[in-house]
CSV table of C-alpha atoms in Angstrom, one decimal:
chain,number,residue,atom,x,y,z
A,1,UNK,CA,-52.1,-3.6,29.5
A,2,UNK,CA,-49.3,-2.9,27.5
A,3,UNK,CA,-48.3,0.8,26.5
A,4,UNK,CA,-48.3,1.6,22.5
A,5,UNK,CA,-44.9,2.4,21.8
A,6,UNK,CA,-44.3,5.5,20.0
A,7,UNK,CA,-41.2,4.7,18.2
A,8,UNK,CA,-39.7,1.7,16.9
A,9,UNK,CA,-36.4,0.8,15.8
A,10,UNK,CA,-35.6,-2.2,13.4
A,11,UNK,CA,-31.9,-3.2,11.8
A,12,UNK,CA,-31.9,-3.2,8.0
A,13,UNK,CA,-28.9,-4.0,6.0
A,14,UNK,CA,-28.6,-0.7,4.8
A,15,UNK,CA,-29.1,1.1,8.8
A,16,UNK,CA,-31.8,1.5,10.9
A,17,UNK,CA,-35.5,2.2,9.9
A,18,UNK,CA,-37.3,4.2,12.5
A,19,UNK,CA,-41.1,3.7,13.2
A,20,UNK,CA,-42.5,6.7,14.2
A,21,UNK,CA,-46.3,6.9,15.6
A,22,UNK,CA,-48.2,8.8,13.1
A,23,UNK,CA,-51.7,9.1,15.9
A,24,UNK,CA,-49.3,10.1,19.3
A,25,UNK,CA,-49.0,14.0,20.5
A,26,UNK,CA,-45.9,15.0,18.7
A,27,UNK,CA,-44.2,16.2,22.0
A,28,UNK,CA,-44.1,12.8,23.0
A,29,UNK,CA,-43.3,10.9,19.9
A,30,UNK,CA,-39.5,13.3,20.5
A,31,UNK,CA,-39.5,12.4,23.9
A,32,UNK,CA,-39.9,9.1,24.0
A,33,UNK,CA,-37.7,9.3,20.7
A,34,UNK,CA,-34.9,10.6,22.5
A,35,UNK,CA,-35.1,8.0,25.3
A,36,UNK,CA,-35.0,5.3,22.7
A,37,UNK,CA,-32.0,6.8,20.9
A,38,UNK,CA,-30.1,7.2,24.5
A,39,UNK,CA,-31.1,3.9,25.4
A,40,UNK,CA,-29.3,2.7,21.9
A,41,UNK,CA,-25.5,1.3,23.2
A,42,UNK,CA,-24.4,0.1,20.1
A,43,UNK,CA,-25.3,3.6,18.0
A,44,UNK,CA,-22.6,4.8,21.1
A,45,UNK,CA,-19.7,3.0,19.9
A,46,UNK,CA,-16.7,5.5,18.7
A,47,UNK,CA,-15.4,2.5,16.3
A,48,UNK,CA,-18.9,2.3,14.9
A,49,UNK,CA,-19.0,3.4,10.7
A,50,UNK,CA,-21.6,5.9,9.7
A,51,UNK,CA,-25.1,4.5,10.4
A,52,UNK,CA,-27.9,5.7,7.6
A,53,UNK,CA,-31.4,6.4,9.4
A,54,UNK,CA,-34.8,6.0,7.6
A,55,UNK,CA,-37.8,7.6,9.3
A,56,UNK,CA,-40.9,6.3,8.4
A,57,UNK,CA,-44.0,8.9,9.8
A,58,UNK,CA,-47.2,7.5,7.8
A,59,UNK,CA,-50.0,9.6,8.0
A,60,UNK,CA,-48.3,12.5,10.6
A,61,UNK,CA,-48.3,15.6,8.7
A,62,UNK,CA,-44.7,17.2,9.8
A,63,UNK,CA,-43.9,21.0,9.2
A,64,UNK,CA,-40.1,21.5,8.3
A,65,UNK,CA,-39.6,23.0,11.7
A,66,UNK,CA,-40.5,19.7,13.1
A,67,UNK,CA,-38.9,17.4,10.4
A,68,UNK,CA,-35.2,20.2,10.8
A,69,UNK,CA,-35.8,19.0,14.9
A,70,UNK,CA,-35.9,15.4,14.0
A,71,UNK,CA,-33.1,15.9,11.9
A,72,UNK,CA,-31.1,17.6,14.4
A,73,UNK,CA,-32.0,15.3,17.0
A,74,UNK,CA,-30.6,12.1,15.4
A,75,UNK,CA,-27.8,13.9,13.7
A,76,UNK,CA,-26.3,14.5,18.0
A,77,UNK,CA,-26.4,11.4,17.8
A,78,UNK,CA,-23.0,9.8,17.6
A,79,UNK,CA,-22.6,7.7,14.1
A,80,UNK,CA,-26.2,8.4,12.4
A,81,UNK,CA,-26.8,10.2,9.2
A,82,UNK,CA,-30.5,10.5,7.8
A,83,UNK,CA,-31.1,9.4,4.8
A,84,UNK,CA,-34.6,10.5,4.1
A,85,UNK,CA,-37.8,10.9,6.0
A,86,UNK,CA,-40.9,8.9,4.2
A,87,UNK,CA,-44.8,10.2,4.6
A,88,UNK,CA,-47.8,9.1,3.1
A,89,UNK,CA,-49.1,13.0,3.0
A,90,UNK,CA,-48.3,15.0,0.5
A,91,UNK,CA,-48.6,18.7,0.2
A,92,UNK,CA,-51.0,20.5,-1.4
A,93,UNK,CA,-48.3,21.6,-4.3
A,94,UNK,CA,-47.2,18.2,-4.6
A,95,UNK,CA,-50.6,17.0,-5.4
A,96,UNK,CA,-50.8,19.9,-8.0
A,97,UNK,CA,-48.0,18.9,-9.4
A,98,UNK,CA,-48.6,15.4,-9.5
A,99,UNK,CA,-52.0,16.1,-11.0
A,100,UNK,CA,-50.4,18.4,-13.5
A,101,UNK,CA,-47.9,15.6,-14.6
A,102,UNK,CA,-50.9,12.7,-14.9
A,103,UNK,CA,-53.2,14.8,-17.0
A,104,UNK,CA,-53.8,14.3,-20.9
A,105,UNK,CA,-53.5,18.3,-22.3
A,106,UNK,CA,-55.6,17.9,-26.1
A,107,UNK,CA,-53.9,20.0,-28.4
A,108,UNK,CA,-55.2,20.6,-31.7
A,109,UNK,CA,-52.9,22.4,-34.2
A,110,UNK,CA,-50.6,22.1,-36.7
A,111,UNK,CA,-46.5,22.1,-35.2
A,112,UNK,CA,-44.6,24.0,-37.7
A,113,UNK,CA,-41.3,24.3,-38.1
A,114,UNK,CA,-39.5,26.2,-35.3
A,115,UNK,CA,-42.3,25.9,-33.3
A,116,UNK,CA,-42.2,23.8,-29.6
A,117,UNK,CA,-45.1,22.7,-27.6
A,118,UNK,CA,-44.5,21.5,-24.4
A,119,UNK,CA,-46.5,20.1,-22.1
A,120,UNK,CA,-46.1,18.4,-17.9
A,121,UNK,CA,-48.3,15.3,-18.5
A,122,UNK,CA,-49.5,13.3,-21.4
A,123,UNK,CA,-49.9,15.1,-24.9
A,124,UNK,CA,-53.0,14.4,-27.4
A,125,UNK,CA,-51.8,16.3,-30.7
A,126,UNK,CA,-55.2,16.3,-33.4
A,127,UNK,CA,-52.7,17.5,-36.3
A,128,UNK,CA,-49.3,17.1,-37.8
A,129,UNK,CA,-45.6,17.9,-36.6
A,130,UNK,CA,-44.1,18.9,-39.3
A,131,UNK,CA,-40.0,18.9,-40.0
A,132,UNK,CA,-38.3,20.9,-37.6
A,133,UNK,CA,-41.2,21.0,-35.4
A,134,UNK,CA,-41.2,19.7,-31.8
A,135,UNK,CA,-43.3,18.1,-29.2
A,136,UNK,CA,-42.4,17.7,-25.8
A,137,UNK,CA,-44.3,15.8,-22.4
A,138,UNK,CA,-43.2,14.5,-19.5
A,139,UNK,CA,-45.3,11.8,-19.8
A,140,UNK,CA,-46.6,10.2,-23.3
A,141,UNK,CA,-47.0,11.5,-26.9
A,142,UNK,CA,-50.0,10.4,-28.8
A,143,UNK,CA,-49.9,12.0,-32.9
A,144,UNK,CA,-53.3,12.0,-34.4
A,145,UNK,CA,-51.3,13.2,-37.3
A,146,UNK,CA,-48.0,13.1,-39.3
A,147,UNK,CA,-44.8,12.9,-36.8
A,148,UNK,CA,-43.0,14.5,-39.2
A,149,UNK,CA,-40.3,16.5,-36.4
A,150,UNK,CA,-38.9,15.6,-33.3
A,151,UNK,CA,-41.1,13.8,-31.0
A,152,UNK,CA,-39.8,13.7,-27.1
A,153,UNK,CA,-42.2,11.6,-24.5
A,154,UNK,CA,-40.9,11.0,-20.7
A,155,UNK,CA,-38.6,13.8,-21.0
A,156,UNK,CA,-38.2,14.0,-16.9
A,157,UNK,CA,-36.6,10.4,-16.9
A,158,UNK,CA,-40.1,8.1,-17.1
A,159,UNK,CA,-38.9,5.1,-19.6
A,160,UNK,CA,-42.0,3.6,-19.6
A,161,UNK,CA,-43.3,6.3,-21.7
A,162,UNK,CA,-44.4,5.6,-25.7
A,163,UNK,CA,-44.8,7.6,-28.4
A,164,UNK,CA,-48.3,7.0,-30.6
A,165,UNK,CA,-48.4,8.3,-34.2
A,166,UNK,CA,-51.0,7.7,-37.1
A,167,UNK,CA,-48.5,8.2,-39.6
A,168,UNK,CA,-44.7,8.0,-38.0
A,169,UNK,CA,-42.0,9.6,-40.0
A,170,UNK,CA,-40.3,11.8,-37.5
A,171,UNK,CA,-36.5,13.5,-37.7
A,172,UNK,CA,-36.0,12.0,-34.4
A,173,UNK,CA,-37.7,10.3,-31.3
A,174,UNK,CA,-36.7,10.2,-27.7
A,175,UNK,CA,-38.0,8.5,-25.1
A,176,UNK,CA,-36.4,10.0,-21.1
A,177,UNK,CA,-32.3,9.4,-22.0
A,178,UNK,CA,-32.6,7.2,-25.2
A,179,UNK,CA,-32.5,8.4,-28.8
A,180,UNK,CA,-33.4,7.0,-32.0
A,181,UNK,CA,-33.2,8.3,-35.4
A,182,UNK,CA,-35.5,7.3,-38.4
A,183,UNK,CA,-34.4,5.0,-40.6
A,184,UNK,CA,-34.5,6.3,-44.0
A,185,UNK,CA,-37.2,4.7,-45.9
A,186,UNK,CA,-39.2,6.5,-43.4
A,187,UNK,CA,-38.2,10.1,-45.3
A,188,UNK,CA,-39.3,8.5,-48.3
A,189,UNK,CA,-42.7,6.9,-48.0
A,190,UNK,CA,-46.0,7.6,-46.2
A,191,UNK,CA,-46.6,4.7,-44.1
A,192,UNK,CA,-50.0,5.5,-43.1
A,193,UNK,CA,-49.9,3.0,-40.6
A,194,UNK,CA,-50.1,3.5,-36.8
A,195,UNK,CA,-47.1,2.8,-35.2
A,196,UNK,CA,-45.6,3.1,-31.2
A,197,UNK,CA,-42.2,3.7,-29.9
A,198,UNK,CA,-41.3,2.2,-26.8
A,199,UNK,CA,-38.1,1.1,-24.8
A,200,UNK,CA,-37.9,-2.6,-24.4
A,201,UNK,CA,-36.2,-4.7,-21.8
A,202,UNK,CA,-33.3,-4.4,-23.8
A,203,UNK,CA,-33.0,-0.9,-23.0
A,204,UNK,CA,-33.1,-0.6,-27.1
A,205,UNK,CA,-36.0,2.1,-28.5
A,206,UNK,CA,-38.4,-0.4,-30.7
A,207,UNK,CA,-40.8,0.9,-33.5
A,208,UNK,CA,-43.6,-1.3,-33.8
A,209,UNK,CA,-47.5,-1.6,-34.7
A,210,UNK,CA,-49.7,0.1,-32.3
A,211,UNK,CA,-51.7,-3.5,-31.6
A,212,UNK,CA,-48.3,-4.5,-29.8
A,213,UNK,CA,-49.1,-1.9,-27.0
A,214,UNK,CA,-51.7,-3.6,-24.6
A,215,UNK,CA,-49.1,-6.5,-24.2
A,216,UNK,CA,-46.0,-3.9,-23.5
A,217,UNK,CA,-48.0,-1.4,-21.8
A,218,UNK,CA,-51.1,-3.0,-20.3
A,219,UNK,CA,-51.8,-0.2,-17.8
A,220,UNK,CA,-51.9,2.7,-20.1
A,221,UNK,CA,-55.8,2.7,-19.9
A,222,UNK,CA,-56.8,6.5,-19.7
A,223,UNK,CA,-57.5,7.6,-23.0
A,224,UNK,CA,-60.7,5.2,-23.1
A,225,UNK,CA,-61.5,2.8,-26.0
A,226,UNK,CA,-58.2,3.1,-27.6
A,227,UNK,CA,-57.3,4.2,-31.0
């Protein structure tokens, strides 16, 4: 029968991909590492450029003593640099975080001016933002309200983020990198009309009714029956 093997190599063109064992004894996932490496002639060659290494470990759980010792390991090893080391665990503060950064935070207030609220996922805001106010989230920005400030949604980079408002007048909206000022009409008439920001393919930030959304955004499905 043949033996499991503990490690595998494969060529990409962008390095090497390593294929580590995520259900052998750790002591001999390095050991059998370290022959493999050996064993590798062509990672040898003095003339050789830089190789980048990938480490794939699935479901192994590594502490950063034992990722630093892989590290090290292929670092001796003439002509490889690691690139990054990919696991399907995640840490305890990870998931936190991650939690954190998916969750809708229900705010009901009024945003006056001067005043910021910030918040790590997605923001419900039952009340107005009034000039000069702000509103902040790392993930998407729903107004039950007047958007009458500044109205920031994917502030951490996400592009796919929107902005929702019942009545949409703001000073200024941002969505990650890209800005967009109100045109002026919007300083001088209530619209009363539910509107979305968005950035298309275009990279441009659009203003549009809120019925557009399900076809630009058809996964955005967590605040339940809609608006």
């Amino acid at each position: 029968m043949k033996k499991m093997q503990n490690v595998m190599i494969k060529g990409t063109k962008d390095g090497l991909t390593l294929h580590l064992n995520d259900q052998c004894a750790y002591d001999d996932l390095l050991k059998e590492l370290e022959n493999k490496l050996s064993g590798h002639k062509s990672i040898h060659d003095e003339e050789s450029p830089l190789i980048s290494v990938k480490i794939q470990i699935g479901n192994r759980y590594l502490t950063e003593e034992q990722e630093e010792e892989i590290k090290a390991f292929i670092r001796h090893q003439r002509n490889l640099v690691v690139d990054e080391i990919i696991s399907n665990v995640v840490t305890k503060e990870e998931a936190l975080k991650e939690r954190k950064e998916n969750e809708i935070v229900s705010v009901t207030a009024i945003v006056r001016s001067g005043q910021v609220l910030e918040v790590p996922g997605d923001l419900l805001l039952v009340g107005d933002v009034n000039p000069g106010g702000t509103v902040i989230a790392n993930g998407n920005i729903f107004v039950l309200g007047n958007l009458k400030g500044v109205a920031h949604a994917g502030f951490s980079g996400k592009r796919d983020a929107i902005i929702v408002a019942s009545n949409m007048m703001p000073t200024q909206l941002r969505i990650a990198d890209c800005l967009n000022r109100a045109p002026d009409q919007y300083a001088k008439e209530d619209r009363h009309e539910m509107e979305c920001a968005y950035i298309d393919s275009s990279n441009q930030m659009i203003i549009d009714r809120l019925q557009v959304l399900k076809s630009i955004r058809p996964n955005i499905t967590r605040l339940q029956g809609g608006f």
